[in-house]
Every structure is written in structure tokens, then in C-alpha cells.
């Protein structure tokens, strides 16, 4: 499985699945959640309403509607609370449970945003290595390429360092 870093907007990614850094209501929000809902259109929210929310670290899948991606995998990452409330494990769970759902749909390509490092304030230099390691260690059968779509320069640099350190 190949890991590729991209600078840009995840809503433009032509991949089998994009991952949404959601909140537990799954009813949309700001940041990447807001961007994905705006790009997908109202039917995404309709489908999300029927899902009945999602626990932190777990993941649920919907269609992509007007997005170029076929699927959207919604996962609420942990809010940073200082690091002693299981945040690292919950972040790892968000990545792993998203990959599991992508495999169930036999996705070959999947794109992640930097989960929890925006509004949820998970420190970037801790989150990036967790994200890279969890993806690297995942026993993929169908997924060939995992993209990390970094919205800004500092995020791209953090993921570049984490990726290089993991090699
Ligand atoms: N494409 C890719 N990445 C994006 C995009 C986009 N269009 N928009 C924002 N991002 C980046 C942010 O810059 C940050 O690096 O996604 C990363 C995650 O930030 P947030 O979207 O704030 O997500 P998170 O920190 O997980 O907080 C989730 O924010 O938007 C609400 O409803 C959401 O309550 C939930 C919370």
C-alpha cells in the first residue's frame, strides 16, 4: 500500500472514498466537515440523519453524492484534552475503522484529512505520526493508495516529517 501526501482540498479528490473529520452528531459542522457537506449537497445530510450519530473513534459510511468520490467515511476524531483521556488511541481508532469500512467496499484509493488537528486541537506533531503509523500497519487487501490531503503548509510539513521518519 502506497502513502501519498497532497496539498489541497479533499472535496476535489477523485478517489473511491474520502474521510470526513466529523462530529458525533454526523449533522455537519465547520472545517472539512462543512466543506464536504457543501460539496456533496443536501442528500448527504439526509443520509447522515438516518445514521443516528457516531461515537468518537468509530466510523460510518455514506454515498458521496455530488462529490467526485464514490463514498464518504465519517469519523469523529477525539477532541484534544491534554493527552491523558485516551486521545491517541481514539485517533488511531478513527483511522483504522475508516480503513476497515473502505476495505468492506473494496476501495482501491482513499483520502484522509488531518483528523482532529483543527477545531479539535490535537497537536499536529503528535497526530501525524499516529496517522502514518496506523495506515502503514494496516493489513490492506484492496486499498492500494492512501492519500493524506493537507489543507495548509504546516500540516503538509508535519505529515512529510512523519512519513520520512516512518521509512
Ligand atoms: N480539505 C482538506 N482538509 C481540510 C479542508 C478541506 N476542504 N478544510 C479543512 N481542512 C483541514 C483543517 O485545516 C485541518 O487540518 O482538516 C483538518 C481537520 O480540521 P477540522 O475540519 O477542524 O476537523 P477536526 O479538528 O477533526 O474537528 C472536527 O470540527 O468541523 C467541525 O463538525 C466538525 O465538530 C467537528 C470538528
PDB file of C-alpha atoms and ligand atoms in Angstrom:
ATOM      1  CA  UNK A   1       0.000   0.000   0.000  1.00  0.00           C
ATOM      2  CA  UNK A   2       1.373   3.399  -1.034  1.00  0.00           C
ATOM      3  CA  UNK A   3       1.016   6.575   1.085  1.00  0.00           C
ATOM      4  CA  UNK A   4       0.907   9.848  -0.837  1.00  0.00           C
ATOM      5  CA  UNK A   5       0.778  13.399   0.541  1.00  0.00           C
ATOM      6  CA  UNK A   6      -1.275  16.029  -1.284  1.00  0.00           C
ATOM      7  CA  UNK A   7      -1.622  19.771  -0.633  1.00  0.00           C
ATOM      8  CA  UNK A   8      -5.228  20.740  -1.361  1.00  0.00           C
ATOM      9  CA  UNK A   9      -8.946  20.358  -0.856  1.00  0.00           C
ATOM     10  CA  UNK A  10     -10.207  16.832  -0.110  1.00  0.00           C
ATOM     11  CA  UNK A  11     -13.583  17.557  -1.762  1.00  0.00           C
ATOM     12  CA  UNK A  12     -11.812  17.623  -5.130  1.00  0.00           C
ATOM     13  CA  UNK A  13     -10.156  14.218  -4.749  1.00  0.00           C
ATOM     14  CA  UNK A  14     -11.194  11.685  -7.382  1.00  0.00           C
ATOM     15  CA  UNK A  15     -10.829   8.632  -5.146  1.00  0.00           C
ATOM     16  CA  UNK A  16     -13.097   5.746  -4.120  1.00  0.00           C
ATOM     17  CA  UNK A  17     -13.576   7.158  -0.605  1.00  0.00           C
ATOM     18  CA  UNK A  18     -12.823  10.367   1.229  1.00  0.00           C
ATOM     19  CA  UNK A  19     -12.824  10.522   5.012  1.00  0.00           C
ATOM     20  CA  UNK A  20     -14.704  13.260   6.848  1.00  0.00           C
ATOM     21  CA  UNK A  21     -13.409  14.580  10.190  1.00  0.00           C
ATOM     22  CA  UNK A  22     -16.935  14.722  11.573  1.00  0.00           C
ATOM     23  CA  UNK A  23     -18.504  15.264  14.965  1.00  0.00           C
ATOM     24  CA  UNK A  24     -20.605  12.717  16.834  1.00  0.00           C
ATOM     25  CA  UNK A  25     -23.933  14.071  15.546  1.00  0.00           C
ATOM     26  CA  UNK A  26     -22.864  13.490  11.904  1.00  0.00           C
ATOM     27  CA  UNK A  27     -25.017  16.516  11.076  1.00  0.00           C
ATOM     28  CA  UNK A  28     -22.221  18.630   9.600  1.00  0.00           C
ATOM     29  CA  UNK A  29     -20.185  21.460  11.031  1.00  0.00           C
ATOM     30  CA  UNK A  30     -17.292  23.674  10.055  1.00  0.00           C
ATOM     31  CA  UNK A  31     -13.837  22.831   8.727  1.00  0.00           C
ATOM     32  CA  UNK A  32     -13.536  19.851   6.429  1.00  0.00           C
ATOM     33  CA  UNK A  33     -16.960  18.582   7.596  1.00  0.00           C
ATOM     34  CA  UNK A  34     -18.581  21.768   6.316  1.00  0.00           C
ATOM     35  CA  UNK A  35     -16.643  21.648   3.049  1.00  0.00           C
ATOM     36  CA  UNK A  36     -17.643  18.038   2.374  1.00  0.00           C
ATOM     37  CA  UNK A  37     -21.326  18.670   3.089  1.00  0.00           C
ATOM     38  CA  UNK A  38     -21.338  21.787   0.898  1.00  0.00           C
ATOM     39  CA  UNK A  39     -19.718  19.919  -1.983  1.00  0.00           C
ATOM     40  CA  UNK A  40     -21.784  16.731  -1.633  1.00  0.00           C
ATOM     41  CA  UNK A  41     -25.116  18.520  -1.381  1.00  0.00           C
ATOM     42  CA  UNK A  42     -28.191  18.188   0.772  1.00  0.00           C
ATOM     43  CA  UNK A  43     -28.690  14.474   0.159  1.00  0.00           C
ATOM     44  CA  UNK A  44     -25.556  13.723   2.153  1.00  0.00           C
ATOM     45  CA  UNK A  45     -27.115  15.309   5.226  1.00  0.00           C
ATOM     46  CA  UNK A  46     -30.336  13.371   4.599  1.00  0.00           C
ATOM     47  CA  UNK A  47     -28.412  10.089   4.635  1.00  0.00           C
ATOM     48  CA  UNK A  48     -26.393  11.161   7.689  1.00  0.00           C
ATOM     49  CA  UNK A  49     -29.555  11.998   9.622  1.00  0.00           C
ATOM     50  CA  UNK A  50     -30.627   8.363   9.282  1.00  0.00           C
ATOM     51  CA  UNK A  51     -27.347   7.092  10.767  1.00  0.00           C
ATOM     52  CA  UNK A  52     -28.126   8.189  14.314  1.00  0.00           C
ATOM     53  CA  UNK A  53     -24.736   9.681  15.082  1.00  0.00           C
ATOM     54  CA  UNK A  54     -21.357   8.031  15.598  1.00  0.00           C
ATOM     55  CA  UNK A  55     -19.105   7.505  18.626  1.00  0.00           C
ATOM     56  CA  UNK A  56     -15.639   9.079  18.737  1.00  0.00           C
ATOM     57  CA  UNK A  57     -13.127   6.809  17.001  1.00  0.00           C
ATOM     58  CA  UNK A  58     -15.838   4.847  15.204  1.00  0.00           C
ATOM     59  CA  UNK A  59     -16.778   5.367  11.562  1.00  0.00           C
ATOM     60  CA  UNK A  60     -19.862   5.219   9.337  1.00  0.00           C
ATOM     61  CA  UNK A  61     -20.092   5.297   5.539  1.00  0.00           C
ATOM     62  CA  UNK A  62     -22.411   7.095   3.135  1.00  0.00           C
ATOM     63  CA  UNK A  63     -22.544   7.736  -0.575  1.00  0.00           C
ATOM     64  CA  UNK A  64     -20.630  10.712  -1.962  1.00  0.00           C
ATOM     65  CA  UNK A  65     -23.484  12.258  -3.980  1.00  0.00           C
ATOM     66  CA  UNK A  66     -22.145  15.314  -5.861  1.00  0.00           C
ATOM     67  CA  UNK A  67     -18.539  14.685  -4.752  1.00  0.00           C
ATOM     68  CA  UNK A  68     -16.121  13.050  -7.201  1.00  0.00           C
ATOM     69  CA  UNK A  69     -15.559  10.374  -4.509  1.00  0.00           C
ATOM     70  CA  UNK A  70     -17.923   7.410  -4.508  1.00  0.00           C
ATOM     71  CA  UNK A  71     -18.067   7.109  -0.713  1.00  0.00           C
ATOM     72  CA  UNK A  72     -17.696   9.370   2.308  1.00  0.00           C
ATOM     73  CA  UNK A  73     -16.498   7.736   5.517  1.00  0.00           C
ATOM     74  CA  UNK A  74     -17.450   9.845   8.547  1.00  0.00           C
ATOM     75  CA  UNK A  75     -15.377   9.519  11.694  1.00  0.00           C
ATOM     76  CA  UNK A  76     -15.430  11.793  14.762  1.00  0.00           C
ATOM     77  CA  UNK A  77     -11.834  12.101  15.942  1.00  0.00           C
ATOM     78  CA  UNK A  78     -11.083  12.929  19.600  1.00  0.00           C
ATOM     79  CA  UNK A  79     -11.008  16.474  20.946  1.00  0.00           C
ATOM     80  CA  UNK A  80      -7.604  17.136  22.494  1.00  0.00           C
ATOM     81  CA  UNK A  81      -7.953  17.225  26.290  1.00  0.00           C
ATOM     82  CA  UNK A  82      -4.278  17.150  27.233  1.00  0.00           C
ATOM     83  CA  UNK A  83      -3.474  13.596  26.138  1.00  0.00           C
ATOM     84  CA  UNK A  84      -4.491  11.563  29.156  1.00  0.00           C
ATOM     85  CA  UNK A  85      -8.068  10.830  28.121  1.00  0.00           C
ATOM     86  CA  UNK A  86      -7.274   8.147  25.562  1.00  0.00           C
ATOM     87  CA  UNK A  87      -6.949  10.659  22.728  1.00  0.00           C
ATOM     88  CA  UNK A  88      -4.053   8.872  20.935  1.00  0.00           C
ATOM     89  CA  UNK A  89      -5.922   5.541  20.928  1.00  0.00           C
ATOM     90  CA  UNK A  90      -9.155   7.185  19.781  1.00  0.00           C
ATOM     91  CA  UNK A  91      -7.356   8.923  16.912  1.00  0.00           C
ATOM     92  CA  UNK A  92      -5.779   5.601  15.894  1.00  0.00           C
ATOM     93  CA  UNK A  93      -9.270   4.040  16.015  1.00  0.00           C
ATOM     94  CA  UNK A  94     -10.639   6.726  13.682  1.00  0.00           C
ATOM     95  CA  UNK A  95      -8.028   5.898  11.044  1.00  0.00           C
ATOM     96  CA  UNK A  96      -8.287   2.127  11.465  1.00  0.00           C
ATOM     97  CA  UNK A  97     -12.105   1.979  11.487  1.00  0.00           C
ATOM     98  CA  UNK A  98     -12.192   4.175   8.372  1.00  0.00           C
ATOM     99  CA  UNK A  99      -9.797   1.789   6.590  1.00  0.00           C
ATOM    100  CA  UNK A 100     -11.919  -1.198   7.630  1.00  0.00           C
ATOM    101  CA  UNK A 101     -15.046   0.369   6.067  1.00  0.00           C
ATOM    102  CA  UNK A 102     -13.104   1.227   2.893  1.00  0.00           C
ATOM    103  CA  UNK A 103     -11.943  -2.395   2.634  1.00  0.00           C
ATOM    104  CA  UNK A 104     -15.515  -3.655   3.025  1.00  0.00           C
ATOM    105  CA  UNK A 105     -16.375  -1.607  -0.093  1.00  0.00           C
ATOM    106  CA  UNK A 106     -13.243  -2.933  -1.850  1.00  0.00           C
ATOM    107  CA  UNK A 107     -11.925   0.620  -2.278  1.00  0.00           C
ATOM    108  CA  UNK A 108      -8.573   0.883  -4.045  1.00  0.00           C
ATOM    109  CA  UNK A 109      -7.992   4.538  -3.136  1.00  0.00           C
ATOM    110  CA  UNK A 110      -8.887   6.539  -0.024  1.00  0.00           C
ATOM    111  CA  UNK A 111      -8.125  10.120   1.050  1.00  0.00           C
ATOM    112  CA  UNK A 112      -7.828  11.315   4.651  1.00  0.00           C
ATOM    113  CA  UNK A 113      -7.793  14.859   6.022  1.00  0.00           C
ATOM    114  CA  UNK A 114      -5.698  15.542   9.115  1.00  0.00           C
ATOM    115  CA  UNK A 115      -8.295  14.302  11.607  1.00  0.00           C
ATOM    116  CA  UNK A 116      -8.693  16.224  14.911  1.00  0.00           C
ATOM    117  CA  UNK A 117      -5.884  18.751  14.271  1.00  0.00           C
ATOM    118  CA  UNK A 118      -8.222  21.674  13.505  1.00  0.00           C
ATOM    119  CA  UNK A 119     -11.145  22.602  15.739  1.00  0.00           C
ATOM    120  CA  UNK A 120     -10.357  19.624  17.971  1.00  0.00           C
ATOM    121  CA  UNK A 121      -6.825  20.946  18.633  1.00  0.00           C
ATOM    122  CA  UNK A 122      -4.992  17.625  18.598  1.00  0.00           C
ATOM    123  CA  UNK A 123      -1.319  18.654  18.321  1.00  0.00           C
ATOM    124  CA  UNK A 124      -0.193  18.169  14.740  1.00  0.00           C
ATOM    125  CA  UNK A 125       3.243  16.788  15.667  1.00  0.00           C
ATOM    126  CA  UNK A 126       1.563  14.022  17.682  1.00  0.00           C
ATOM    127  CA  UNK A 127      -1.325  13.344  15.305  1.00  0.00           C
ATOM    128  CA  UNK A 128       0.689  12.957  12.108  1.00  0.00           C
ATOM    129  CA  UNK A 129       2.885  10.059  13.346  1.00  0.00           C
ATOM    130  CA  UNK A 130      -0.211   8.282  14.729  1.00  0.00           C
ATOM    131  CA  UNK A 131      -1.966   8.673  11.369  1.00  0.00           C
ATOM    132  CA  UNK A 132       1.015   7.475   9.314  1.00  0.00           C
ATOM    133  CA  UNK A 133       1.811   4.516  11.610  1.00  0.00           C
ATOM    134  CA  UNK A 134      -1.828   3.338  11.743  1.00  0.00           C
ATOM    135  CA  UNK A 135      -2.111   3.411   7.955  1.00  0.00           C
ATOM    136  CA  UNK A 136       1.290   1.749   7.454  1.00  0.00           C
ATOM    137  CA  UNK A 137       0.450  -1.080   9.868  1.00  0.00           C
ATOM    138  CA  UNK A 138      -2.992  -1.763   8.362  1.00  0.00           C
ATOM    139  CA  UNK A 139      -3.228  -5.155   6.563  1.00  0.00           C
ATOM    140  CA  UNK A 140      -4.921  -3.875   3.384  1.00  0.00           C
ATOM    141  CA  UNK A 141      -6.254  -6.404   0.856  1.00  0.00           C
ATOM    142  CA  UNK A 142      -7.866  -3.989  -1.627  1.00  0.00           C
ATOM    143  CA  UNK A 143      -6.563  -0.496  -0.770  1.00  0.00           C
ATOM    144  CA  UNK A 144      -3.614   0.386  -2.992  1.00  0.00           C
ATOM    145  CA  UNK A 145      -3.104   4.095  -2.254  1.00  0.00           C
ATOM    146  CA  UNK A 146      -3.842   6.199   0.811  1.00  0.00           C
ATOM    147  CA  UNK A 147      -3.735   9.979   0.260  1.00  0.00           C
ATOM    148  CA  UNK A 148      -3.284  12.441   3.121  1.00  0.00           C
ATOM    149  CA  UNK A 149      -4.781  15.696   1.891  1.00  0.00           C
ATOM    150  CA  UNK A 150      -3.158  18.576   3.785  1.00  0.00           C
ATOM    151  CA  UNK A 151      -5.042  21.852   3.636  1.00  0.00           C
ATOM    152  CA  UNK A 152      -2.152  24.088   4.646  1.00  0.00           C
ATOM    153  CA  UNK A 153       1.652  24.201   4.627  1.00  0.00           C
ATOM    154  CA  UNK A 154       2.251  23.409   8.306  1.00  0.00           C
ATOM    155  CA  UNK A 155       0.064  20.308   8.048  1.00  0.00           C
ATOM    156  CA  UNK A 156       1.861  19.186   4.900  1.00  0.00           C
ATOM    157  CA  UNK A 157       5.233  19.643   6.625  1.00  0.00           C
ATOM    158  CA  UNK A 158       4.131  17.695   9.709  1.00  0.00           C
ATOM    159  CA  UNK A 159       2.935  14.770   7.590  1.00  0.00           C
ATOM    160  CA  UNK A 160       6.083  14.890   5.429  1.00  0.00           C
ATOM    161  CA  UNK A 161       8.274  14.633   8.540  1.00  0.00           C
ATOM    162  CA  UNK A 162       6.153  11.808   9.961  1.00  0.00           C
ATOM    163  CA  UNK A 163       6.215   9.933   6.637  1.00  0.00           C
ATOM    164  CA  UNK A 164      10.010  10.289   6.286  1.00  0.00           C
ATOM    165  CA  UNK A 165      10.546   9.196   9.895  1.00  0.00           C
ATOM    166  CA  UNK A 166       8.449   6.080   9.276  1.00  0.00           C
ATOM    167  CA  UNK A 167      10.611   4.925   6.351  1.00  0.00           C
TER     168      UNK A 167
HETATM  169  N1  LIG B   1      -9.789  19.643   2.605  1.00  0.00           N
HETATM  170  C1  LIG B   1      -8.831  19.069   3.368  1.00  0.00           C
HETATM  171  N2  LIG B   1      -8.588  19.411   4.651  1.00  0.00           N
HETATM  172  C2  LIG B   1      -9.343  20.419   5.168  1.00  0.00           C
HETATM  173  C3  LIG B   1     -10.364  21.077   4.438  1.00  0.00           C
HETATM  174  C4  LIG B   1     -10.563  20.645   3.098  1.00  0.00           C
HETATM  175  N3  LIG B   1     -11.512  21.193   2.308  1.00  0.00           N
HETATM  176  N4  LIG B   1     -10.929  22.025   5.247  1.00  0.00           N
HETATM  177  C5  LIG B   1     -10.273  21.965   6.428  1.00  0.00           C
HETATM  178  N5  LIG B   1      -9.320  21.008   6.388  1.00  0.00           N
HETATM  179  C6  LIG B   1      -8.348  20.606   7.400  1.00  0.00           C
HETATM  180  C7  LIG B   1      -8.063  21.570   8.521  1.00  0.00           C
HETATM  181  O1  LIG B   1      -7.211  22.612   8.075  1.00  0.00           O
HETATM  182  C8  LIG B   1      -7.369  20.630   9.494  1.00  0.00           C
HETATM  183  O2  LIG B   1      -6.029  20.439   9.078  1.00  0.00           O
HETATM  184  O3  LIG B   1      -8.853  19.463   8.058  1.00  0.00           O
HETATM  185  C9  LIG B   1      -8.117  19.303   9.276  1.00  0.00           C
HETATM  186  C10 LIG B   1      -9.115  18.948  10.375  1.00  0.00           C
HETATM  187  O4  LIG B   1      -9.696  20.151  10.874  1.00  0.00           O
HETATM  188  P1  LIG B   1     -11.272  20.268  11.196  1.00  0.00           P
HETATM  189  O5  LIG B   1     -12.024  20.245   9.934  1.00  0.00           O
HETATM  190  O6  LIG B   1     -11.435  21.437  12.108  1.00  0.00           O
HETATM  191  O7  LIG B   1     -11.633  18.908  11.969  1.00  0.00           O
HETATM  192  P2  LIG B   1     -11.336  18.457  13.472  1.00  0.00           P
HETATM  193  O8  LIG B   1     -10.171  19.158  14.072  1.00  0.00           O
HETATM  194  O9  LIG B   1     -11.350  16.966  13.409  1.00  0.00           O
HETATM  195  O10 LIG B   1     -12.616  18.982  14.261  1.00  0.00           O
HETATM  196  C11 LIG B   1     -13.858  18.374  13.964  1.00  0.00           C
HETATM  197  O11 LIG B   1     -14.877  20.461  13.516  1.00  0.00           O
HETATM  198  O12 LIG B   1     -15.818  20.996  11.542  1.00  0.00           O
HETATM  199  C12 LIG B   1     -16.102  20.561  12.800  1.00  0.00           C
HETATM  200  O13 LIG B   1     -18.078  19.235  12.553  1.00  0.00           O
HETATM  201  C13 LIG B   1     -16.679  19.188  12.800  1.00  0.00           C
HETATM  202  O14 LIG B   1     -17.218  19.305  15.100  1.00  0.00           O
HETATM  203  C14 LIG B   1     -16.315  18.736  14.171  1.00  0.00           C
HETATM  204  C15 LIG B   1     -14.937  19.331  14.373  1.00  0.00           C
END
